[in-house]
CSV table of C-alpha atoms and ligand atoms in Angstrom, one decimal:
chain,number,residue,atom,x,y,z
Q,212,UNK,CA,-24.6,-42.5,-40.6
Q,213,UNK,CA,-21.7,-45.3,-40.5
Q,214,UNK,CA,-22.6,-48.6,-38.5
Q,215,UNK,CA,-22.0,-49.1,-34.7
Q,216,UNK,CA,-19.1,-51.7,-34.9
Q,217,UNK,CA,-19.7,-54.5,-32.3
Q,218,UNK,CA,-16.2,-55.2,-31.2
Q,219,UNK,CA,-16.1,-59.1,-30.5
Q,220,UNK,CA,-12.8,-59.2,-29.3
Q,221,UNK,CA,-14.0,-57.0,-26.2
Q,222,UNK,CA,-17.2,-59.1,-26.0
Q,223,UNK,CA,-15.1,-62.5,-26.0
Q,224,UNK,CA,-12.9,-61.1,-22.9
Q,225,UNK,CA,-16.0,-60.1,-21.2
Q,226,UNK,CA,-17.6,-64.1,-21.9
Q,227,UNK,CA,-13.9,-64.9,-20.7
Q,228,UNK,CA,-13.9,-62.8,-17.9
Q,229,UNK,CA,-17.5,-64.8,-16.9
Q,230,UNK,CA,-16.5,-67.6,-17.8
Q,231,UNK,CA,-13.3,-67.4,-14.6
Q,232,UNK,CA,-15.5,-66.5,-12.2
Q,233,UNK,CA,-17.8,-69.1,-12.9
Q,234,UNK,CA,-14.8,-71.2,-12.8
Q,235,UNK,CA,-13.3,-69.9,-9.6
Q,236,UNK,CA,-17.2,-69.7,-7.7
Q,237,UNK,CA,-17.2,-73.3,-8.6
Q,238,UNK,CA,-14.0,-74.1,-6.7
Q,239,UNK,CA,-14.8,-72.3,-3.7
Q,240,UNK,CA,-18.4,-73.6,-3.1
Q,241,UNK,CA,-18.0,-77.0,-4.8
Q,242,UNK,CA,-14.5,-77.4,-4.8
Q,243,UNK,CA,-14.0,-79.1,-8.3
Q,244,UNK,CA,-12.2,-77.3,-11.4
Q,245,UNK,CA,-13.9,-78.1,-15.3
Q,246,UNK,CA,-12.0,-79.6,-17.8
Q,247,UNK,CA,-11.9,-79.9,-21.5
Q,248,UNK,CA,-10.5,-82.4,-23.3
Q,249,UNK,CA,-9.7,-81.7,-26.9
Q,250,UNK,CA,-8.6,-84.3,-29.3
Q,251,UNK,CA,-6.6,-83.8,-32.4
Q,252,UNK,CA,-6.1,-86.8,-35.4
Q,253,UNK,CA,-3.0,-85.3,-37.7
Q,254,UNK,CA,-1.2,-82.8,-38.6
Q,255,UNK,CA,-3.9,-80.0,-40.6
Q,256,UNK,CA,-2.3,-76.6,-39.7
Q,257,UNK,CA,-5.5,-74.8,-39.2
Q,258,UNK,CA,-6.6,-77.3,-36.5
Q,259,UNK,CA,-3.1,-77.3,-34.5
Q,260,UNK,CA,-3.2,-73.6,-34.3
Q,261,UNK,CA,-7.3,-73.9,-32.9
Q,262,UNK,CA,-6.5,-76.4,-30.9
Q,263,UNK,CA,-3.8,-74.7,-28.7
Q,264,UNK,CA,-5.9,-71.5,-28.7
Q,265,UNK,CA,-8.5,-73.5,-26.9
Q,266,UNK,CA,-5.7,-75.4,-24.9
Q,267,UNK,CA,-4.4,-71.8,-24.0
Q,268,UNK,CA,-7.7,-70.1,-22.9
Q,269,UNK,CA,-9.3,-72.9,-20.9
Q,270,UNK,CA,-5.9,-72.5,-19.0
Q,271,UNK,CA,-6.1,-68.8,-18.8
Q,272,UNK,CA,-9.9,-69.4,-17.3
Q,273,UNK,CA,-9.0,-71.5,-14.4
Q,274,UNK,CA,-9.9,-74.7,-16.0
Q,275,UNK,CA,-8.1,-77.9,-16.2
Q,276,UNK,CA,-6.8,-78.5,-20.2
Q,277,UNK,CA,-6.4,-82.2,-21.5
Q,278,UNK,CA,-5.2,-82.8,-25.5
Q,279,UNK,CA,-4.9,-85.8,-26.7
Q,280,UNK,CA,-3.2,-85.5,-30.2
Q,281,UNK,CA,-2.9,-88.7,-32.6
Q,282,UNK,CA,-1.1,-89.4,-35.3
Q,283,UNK,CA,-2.8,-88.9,-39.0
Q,284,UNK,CA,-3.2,-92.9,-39.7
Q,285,UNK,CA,-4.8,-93.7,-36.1
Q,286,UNK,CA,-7.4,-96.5,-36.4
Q,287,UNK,CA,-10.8,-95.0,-36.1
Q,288,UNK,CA,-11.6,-97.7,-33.0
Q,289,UNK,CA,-8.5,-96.1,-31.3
Q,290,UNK,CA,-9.9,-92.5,-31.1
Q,291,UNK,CA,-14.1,-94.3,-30.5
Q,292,UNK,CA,-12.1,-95.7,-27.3
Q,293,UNK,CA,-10.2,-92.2,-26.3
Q,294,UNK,CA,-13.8,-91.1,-26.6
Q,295,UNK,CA,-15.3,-94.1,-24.7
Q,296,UNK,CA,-12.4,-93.2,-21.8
Q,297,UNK,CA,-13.3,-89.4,-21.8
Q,298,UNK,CA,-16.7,-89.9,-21.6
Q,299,UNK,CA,-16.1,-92.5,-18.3
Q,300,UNK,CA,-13.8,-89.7,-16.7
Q,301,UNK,CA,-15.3,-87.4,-14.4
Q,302,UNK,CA,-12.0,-85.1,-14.3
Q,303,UNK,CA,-13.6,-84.1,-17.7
Q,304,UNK,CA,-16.4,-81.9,-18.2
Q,305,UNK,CA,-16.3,-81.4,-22.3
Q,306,UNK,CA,-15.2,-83.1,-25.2
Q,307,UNK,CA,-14.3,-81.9,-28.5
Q,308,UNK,CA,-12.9,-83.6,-31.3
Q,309,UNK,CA,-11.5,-81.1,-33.8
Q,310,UNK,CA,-13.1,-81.4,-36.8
Q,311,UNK,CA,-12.2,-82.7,-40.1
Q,312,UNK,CA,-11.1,-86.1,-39.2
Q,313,UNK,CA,-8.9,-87.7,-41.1
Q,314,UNK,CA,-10.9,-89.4,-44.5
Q,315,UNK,CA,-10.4,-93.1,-43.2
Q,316,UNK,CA,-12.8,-92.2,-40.1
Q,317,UNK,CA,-16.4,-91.8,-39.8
Q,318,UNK,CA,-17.0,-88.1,-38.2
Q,319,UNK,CA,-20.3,-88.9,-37.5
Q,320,UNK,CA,-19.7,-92.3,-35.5
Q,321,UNK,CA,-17.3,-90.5,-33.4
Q,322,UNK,CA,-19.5,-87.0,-32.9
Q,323,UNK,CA,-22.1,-89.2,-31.7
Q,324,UNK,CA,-19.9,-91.0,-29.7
Q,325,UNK,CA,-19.9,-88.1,-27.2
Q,326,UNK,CA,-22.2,-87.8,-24.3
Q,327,UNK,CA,-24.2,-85.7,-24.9
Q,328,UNK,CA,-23.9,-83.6,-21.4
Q,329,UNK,CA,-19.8,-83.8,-22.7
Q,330,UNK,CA,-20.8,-82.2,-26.2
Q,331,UNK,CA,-19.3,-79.2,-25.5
Q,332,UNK,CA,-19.7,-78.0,-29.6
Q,333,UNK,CA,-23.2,-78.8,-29.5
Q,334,UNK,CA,-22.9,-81.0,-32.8
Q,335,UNK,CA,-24.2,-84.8,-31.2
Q,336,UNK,CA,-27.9,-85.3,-32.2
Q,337,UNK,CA,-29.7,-85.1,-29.0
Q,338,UNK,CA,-28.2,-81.7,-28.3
Q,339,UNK,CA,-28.9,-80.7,-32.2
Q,340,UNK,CA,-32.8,-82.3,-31.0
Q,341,UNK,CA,-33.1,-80.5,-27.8
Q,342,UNK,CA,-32.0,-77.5,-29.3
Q,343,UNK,CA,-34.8,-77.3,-32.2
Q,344,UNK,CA,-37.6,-78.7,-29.4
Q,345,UNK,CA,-36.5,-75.9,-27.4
Q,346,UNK,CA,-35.3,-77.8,-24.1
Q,347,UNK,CA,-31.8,-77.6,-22.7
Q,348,UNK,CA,-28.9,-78.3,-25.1
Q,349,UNK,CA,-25.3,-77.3,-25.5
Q,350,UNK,CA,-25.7,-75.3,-28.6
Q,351,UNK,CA,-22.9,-74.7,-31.0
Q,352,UNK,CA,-20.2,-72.7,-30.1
Q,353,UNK,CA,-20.3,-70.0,-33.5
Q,354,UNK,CA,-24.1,-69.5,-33.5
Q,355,UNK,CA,-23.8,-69.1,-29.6
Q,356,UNK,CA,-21.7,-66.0,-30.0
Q,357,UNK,CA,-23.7,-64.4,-32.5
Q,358,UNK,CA,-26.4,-64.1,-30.8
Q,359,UNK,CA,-24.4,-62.5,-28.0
Q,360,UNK,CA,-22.9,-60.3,-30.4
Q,361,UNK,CA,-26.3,-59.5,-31.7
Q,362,UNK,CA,-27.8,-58.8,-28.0
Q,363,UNK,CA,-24.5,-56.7,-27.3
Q,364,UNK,CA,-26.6,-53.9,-29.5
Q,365,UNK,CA,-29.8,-55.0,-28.9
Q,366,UNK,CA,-30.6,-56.8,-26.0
Q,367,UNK,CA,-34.1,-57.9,-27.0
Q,368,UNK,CA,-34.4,-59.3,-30.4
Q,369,UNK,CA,-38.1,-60.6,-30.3
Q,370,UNK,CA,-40.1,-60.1,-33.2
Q,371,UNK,CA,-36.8,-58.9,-35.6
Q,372,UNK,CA,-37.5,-60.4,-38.8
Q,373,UNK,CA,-34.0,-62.3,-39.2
Q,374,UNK,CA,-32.5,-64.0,-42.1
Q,375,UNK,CA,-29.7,-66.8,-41.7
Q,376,UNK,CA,-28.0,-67.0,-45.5
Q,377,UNK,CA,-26.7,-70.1,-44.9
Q,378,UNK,CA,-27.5,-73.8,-43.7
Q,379,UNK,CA,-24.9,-75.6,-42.7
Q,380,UNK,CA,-25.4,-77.9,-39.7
Q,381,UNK,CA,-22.7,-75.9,-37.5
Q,382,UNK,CA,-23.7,-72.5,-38.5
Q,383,UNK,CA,-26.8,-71.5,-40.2
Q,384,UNK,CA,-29.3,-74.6,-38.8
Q,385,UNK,CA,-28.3,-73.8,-35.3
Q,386,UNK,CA,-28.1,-69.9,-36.0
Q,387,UNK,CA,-31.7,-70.0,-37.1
Q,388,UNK,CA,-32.9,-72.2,-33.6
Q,389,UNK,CA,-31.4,-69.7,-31.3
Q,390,UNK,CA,-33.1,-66.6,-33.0
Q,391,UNK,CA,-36.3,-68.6,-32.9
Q,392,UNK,CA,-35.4,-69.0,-29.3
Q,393,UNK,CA,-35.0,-65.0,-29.4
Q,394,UNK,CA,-38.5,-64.8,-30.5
Q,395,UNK,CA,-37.5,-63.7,-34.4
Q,396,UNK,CA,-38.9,-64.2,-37.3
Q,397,UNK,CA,-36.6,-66.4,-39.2
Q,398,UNK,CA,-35.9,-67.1,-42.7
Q,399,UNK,CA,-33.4,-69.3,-43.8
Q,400,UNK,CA,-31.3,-68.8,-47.2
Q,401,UNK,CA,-28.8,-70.9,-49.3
Q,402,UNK,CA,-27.7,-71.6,-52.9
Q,403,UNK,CA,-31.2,-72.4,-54.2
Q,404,UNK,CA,-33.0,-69.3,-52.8
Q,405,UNK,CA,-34.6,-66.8,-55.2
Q,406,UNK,CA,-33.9,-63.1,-55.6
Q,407,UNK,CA,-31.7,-63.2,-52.2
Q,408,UNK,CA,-30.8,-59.8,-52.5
Q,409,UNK,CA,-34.7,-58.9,-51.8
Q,410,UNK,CA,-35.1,-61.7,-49.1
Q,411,UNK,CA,-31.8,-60.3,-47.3
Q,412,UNK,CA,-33.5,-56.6,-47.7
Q,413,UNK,CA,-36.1,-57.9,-46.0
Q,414,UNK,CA,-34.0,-58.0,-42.6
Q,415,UNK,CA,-33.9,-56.3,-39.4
Q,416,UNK,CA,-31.1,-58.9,-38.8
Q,417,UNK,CA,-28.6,-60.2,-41.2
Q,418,UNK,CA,-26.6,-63.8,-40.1
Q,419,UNK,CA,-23.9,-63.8,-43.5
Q,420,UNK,CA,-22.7,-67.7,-43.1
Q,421,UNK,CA,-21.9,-68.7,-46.6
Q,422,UNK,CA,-17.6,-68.9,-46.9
Q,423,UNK,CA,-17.7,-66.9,-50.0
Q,424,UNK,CA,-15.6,-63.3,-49.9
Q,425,UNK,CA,-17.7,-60.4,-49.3
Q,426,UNK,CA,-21.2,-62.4,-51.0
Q,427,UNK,CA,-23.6,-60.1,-49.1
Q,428,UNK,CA,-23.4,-56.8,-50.9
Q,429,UNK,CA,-23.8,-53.4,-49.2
Q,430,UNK,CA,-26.9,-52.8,-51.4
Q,431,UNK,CA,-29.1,-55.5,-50.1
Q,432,UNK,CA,-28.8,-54.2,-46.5
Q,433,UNK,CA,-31.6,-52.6,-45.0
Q,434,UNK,CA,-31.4,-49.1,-43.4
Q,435,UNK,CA,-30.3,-49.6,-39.8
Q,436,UNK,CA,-30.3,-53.8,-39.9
Q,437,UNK,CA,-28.0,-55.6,-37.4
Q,438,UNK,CA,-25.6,-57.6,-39.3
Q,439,UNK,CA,-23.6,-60.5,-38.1
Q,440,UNK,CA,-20.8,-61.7,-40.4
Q,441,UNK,CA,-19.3,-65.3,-39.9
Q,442,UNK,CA,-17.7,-66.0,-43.2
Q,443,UNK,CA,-13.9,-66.2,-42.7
Q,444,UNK,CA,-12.1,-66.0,-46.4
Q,445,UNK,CA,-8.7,-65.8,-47.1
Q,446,UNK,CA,-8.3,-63.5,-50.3
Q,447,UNK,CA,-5.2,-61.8,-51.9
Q,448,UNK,CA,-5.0,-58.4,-52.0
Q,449,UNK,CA,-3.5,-56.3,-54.7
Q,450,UNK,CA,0.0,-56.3,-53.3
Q,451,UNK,CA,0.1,-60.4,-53.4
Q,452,UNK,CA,-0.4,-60.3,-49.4
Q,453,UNK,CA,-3.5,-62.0,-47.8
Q,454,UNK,CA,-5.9,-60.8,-46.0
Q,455,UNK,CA,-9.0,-62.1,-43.7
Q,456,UNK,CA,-12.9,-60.8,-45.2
Q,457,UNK,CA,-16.3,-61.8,-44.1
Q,458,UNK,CA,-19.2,-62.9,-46.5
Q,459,UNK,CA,-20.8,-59.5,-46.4
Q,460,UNK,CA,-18.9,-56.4,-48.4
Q,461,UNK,CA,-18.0,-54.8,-45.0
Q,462,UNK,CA,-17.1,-51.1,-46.0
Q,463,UNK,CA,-20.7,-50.9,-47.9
Q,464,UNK,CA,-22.6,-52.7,-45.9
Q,465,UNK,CA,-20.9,-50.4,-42.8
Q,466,UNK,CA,-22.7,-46.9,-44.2
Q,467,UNK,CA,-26.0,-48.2,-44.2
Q,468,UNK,CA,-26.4,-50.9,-41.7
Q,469,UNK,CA,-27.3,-50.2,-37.5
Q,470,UNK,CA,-25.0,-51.7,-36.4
Q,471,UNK,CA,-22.2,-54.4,-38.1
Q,472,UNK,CA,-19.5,-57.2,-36.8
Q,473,UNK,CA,-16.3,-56.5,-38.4
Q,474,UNK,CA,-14.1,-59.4,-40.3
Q,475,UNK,CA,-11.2,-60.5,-38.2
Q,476,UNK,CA,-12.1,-59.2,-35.0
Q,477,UNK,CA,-16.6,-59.8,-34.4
Q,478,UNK,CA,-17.5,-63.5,-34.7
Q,479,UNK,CA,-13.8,-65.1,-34.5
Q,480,UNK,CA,-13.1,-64.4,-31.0
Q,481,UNK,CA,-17.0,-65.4,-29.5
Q,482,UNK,CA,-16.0,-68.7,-31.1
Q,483,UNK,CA,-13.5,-70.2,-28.2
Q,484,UNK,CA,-15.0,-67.9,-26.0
Q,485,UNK,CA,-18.3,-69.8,-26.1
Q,486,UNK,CA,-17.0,-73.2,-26.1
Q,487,UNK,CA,-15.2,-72.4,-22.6
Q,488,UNK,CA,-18.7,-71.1,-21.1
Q,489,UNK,CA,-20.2,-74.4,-22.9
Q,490,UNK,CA,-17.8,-76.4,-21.0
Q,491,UNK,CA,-19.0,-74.0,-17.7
Q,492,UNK,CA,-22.6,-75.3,-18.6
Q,493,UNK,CA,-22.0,-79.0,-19.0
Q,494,UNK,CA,-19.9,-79.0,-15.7
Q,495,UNK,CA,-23.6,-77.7,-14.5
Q,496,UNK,CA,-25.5,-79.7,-15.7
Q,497,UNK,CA,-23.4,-82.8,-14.6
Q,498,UNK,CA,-23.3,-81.8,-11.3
Q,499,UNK,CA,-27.4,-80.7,-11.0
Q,500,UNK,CA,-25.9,-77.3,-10.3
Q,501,UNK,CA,-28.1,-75.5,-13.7
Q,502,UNK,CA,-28.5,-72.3,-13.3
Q,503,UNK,CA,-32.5,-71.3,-14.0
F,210,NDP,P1,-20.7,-74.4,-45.4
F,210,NDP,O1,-19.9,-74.4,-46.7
F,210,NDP,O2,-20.9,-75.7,-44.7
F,210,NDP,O3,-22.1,-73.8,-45.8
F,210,NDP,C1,-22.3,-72.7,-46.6
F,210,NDP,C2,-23.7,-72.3,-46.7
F,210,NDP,O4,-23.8,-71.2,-47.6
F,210,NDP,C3,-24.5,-73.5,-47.4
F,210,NDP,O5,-25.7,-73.7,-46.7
F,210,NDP,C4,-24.7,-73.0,-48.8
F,210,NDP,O6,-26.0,-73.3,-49.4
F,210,NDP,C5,-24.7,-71.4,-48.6
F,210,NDP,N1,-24.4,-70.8,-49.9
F,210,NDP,C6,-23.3,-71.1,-50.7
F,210,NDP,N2,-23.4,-70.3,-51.8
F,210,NDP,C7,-24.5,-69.6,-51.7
F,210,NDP,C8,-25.1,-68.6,-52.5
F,210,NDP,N3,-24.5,-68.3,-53.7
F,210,NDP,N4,-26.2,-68.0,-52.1
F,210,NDP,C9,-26.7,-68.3,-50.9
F,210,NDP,N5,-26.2,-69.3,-50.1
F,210,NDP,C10,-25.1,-69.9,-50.4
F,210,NDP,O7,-20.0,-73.3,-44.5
F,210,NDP,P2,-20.0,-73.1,-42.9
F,210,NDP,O8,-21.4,-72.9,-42.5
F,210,NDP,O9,-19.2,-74.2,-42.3
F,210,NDP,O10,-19.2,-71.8,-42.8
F,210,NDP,C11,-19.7,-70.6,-43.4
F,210,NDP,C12,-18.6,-69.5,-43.2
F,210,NDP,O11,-18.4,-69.3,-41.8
F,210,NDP,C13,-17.2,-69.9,-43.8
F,210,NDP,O12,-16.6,-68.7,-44.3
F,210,NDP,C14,-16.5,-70.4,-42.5
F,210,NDP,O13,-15.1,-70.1,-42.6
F,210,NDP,C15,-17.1,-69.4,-41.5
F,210,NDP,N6,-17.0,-70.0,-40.1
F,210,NDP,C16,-16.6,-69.2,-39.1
F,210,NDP,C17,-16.5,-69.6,-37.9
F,210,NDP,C18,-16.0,-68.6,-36.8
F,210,NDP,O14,-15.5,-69.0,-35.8
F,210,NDP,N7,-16.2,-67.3,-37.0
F,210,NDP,C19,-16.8,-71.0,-37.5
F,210,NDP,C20,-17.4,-71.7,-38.5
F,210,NDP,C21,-17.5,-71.3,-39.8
F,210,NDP,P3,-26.3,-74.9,-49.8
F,210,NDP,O15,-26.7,-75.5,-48.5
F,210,NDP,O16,-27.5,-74.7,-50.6
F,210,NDP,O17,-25.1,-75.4,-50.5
């Protein structure tokens, strides 16, 4: 039987659709409006277009949107002070400085920069730290949706034996915390595992995050296993034209898997959508106003 497709575009509007009321409750009983702060150094296409999605749909949620966009050759001390200002300004409830920086600067002076109740993508230390002692943290903002993805199909994941291919500090380390959270069994793979193909087989719960077109074949999936695909690869088709594909080889792994997120269209969207209710949760916590 072919996969159940969990749709994340429809999932992201319902986050979205959270996410505004949260907003507007907050403005009737408290009477102050979140804001994010985004700040962009030069001109990489990718970023500009992220960065005025997230402009965009913090404005379509009710919340207040502040971008700070600098040129390519800004002097790192002139975006650790834009941090230093942000962090000082009440008016502003998350920071997020689009990654990569510029070569000259030092992404991780900056990142850490951040307060940590502004880290709205989760990436500072202390959040990374709470998050793997299990305490409060703003988590990041990909893994986040997963998991929400994953629970659209299967609300309780506790004791899933889940395997993360993949280790990256803003994917697959914080992807494997929050299904230990969930009360999986995780294992954790990357380039040096051996015989992946019988680890991943080994999964009631697949997390593909390797960037490597359709990596995770249909073959290694077990019968009925969730999988959650967060690769995003540009490849050519056979006309010339491009085309978006996940790590895992979707129409395969769609006849034997439970259920499956598609590539565009199943982690993309949750991405934002998360960031604007991490922005929610930091106004929260700011304000003492954490919900239980
Ligand atoms: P990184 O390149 O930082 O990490 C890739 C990971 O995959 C590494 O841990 C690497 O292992 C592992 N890997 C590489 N080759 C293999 C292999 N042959 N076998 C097993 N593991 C392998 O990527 P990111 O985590 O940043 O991103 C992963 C994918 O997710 C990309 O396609 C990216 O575009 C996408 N992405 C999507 C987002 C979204 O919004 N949907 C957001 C962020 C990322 P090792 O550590 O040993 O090198």
């Amino acid at each position: 039987m072919a996969a159940f497709v969990i749709d994340g575009k429809v999932i992201a509007a319902k986050v979205r659709a959270d996410v505004a009321a949260d907003v507007a409750r907050l403005k009737e009983q408290h009477g102050f409006v979140p804001g994010l702060a985004v700040v962009l150094v030069g001109e990489d296409p990718a970023s500009k277009v992220y960065v005025r999605n997230k402009a965009q749909q913090t404005v379509e949620c009710g919340m207040q949107s502040f971008e700070f966009k600098l040129a390519e050759d800004t002097p790192e001390e002139e975006v650790l002070e834009l941090v230093r200002k942000l962090n000082a300004d009440p008016a502003v409830n998350g920071i997020l400085v689009q990654m990569p920086l510029p070569k000259h600067m030092d992404s991780n002076k900056v990142l850490e920069l951040i307060d940590p109740l502004k880290d709205v993508d989760g990436f500072h230390p202390m959040n990374v730290g709470r998050l793997s002692i299990g305490e409060r943290a703003l988590a990041p903002c990909t893994p986040v949706g997963s998991v929400i993805l994953a629970r659209s199909f299967k609300d309780d994941l506790s004791g899933l034996n889940a395997v993360v291919v993949g280790r990256s500090n803003i994917v697959g380390k914080p992807m494997a915390q929050l299904l230990l959270r969930e009360n999986c069994t995780v294992t954790i793979a990357h380039s040096r595992t051996k015989d992946l193909p019988d680890v991943v087989r080994e999964a009631d719960l697949v997390v593909a995050a390797i960037g490597k077109p359709e990596f995770v074949k249909g073959g290694w999936i077990k019968p009925g296993a969730i999988v959650i695909d967060v690769g995003i690869n540009r490849v050519l088709k056979e006309d010339g034209k491009g085309k978006i594909v996940g790590d895992v080889e979707y129409a395969a792994a769609a006849q034997v898997a439970g259920a499956i997120t598609p590539v565009p269209g199943g982690v993309g969207p949750m991405t934002i959508a998360c960031l604007l209710k991490n922005t929610v949760e930091a106004a929260l916590m700011q304000r003492g106003l954490m919900r239980a």
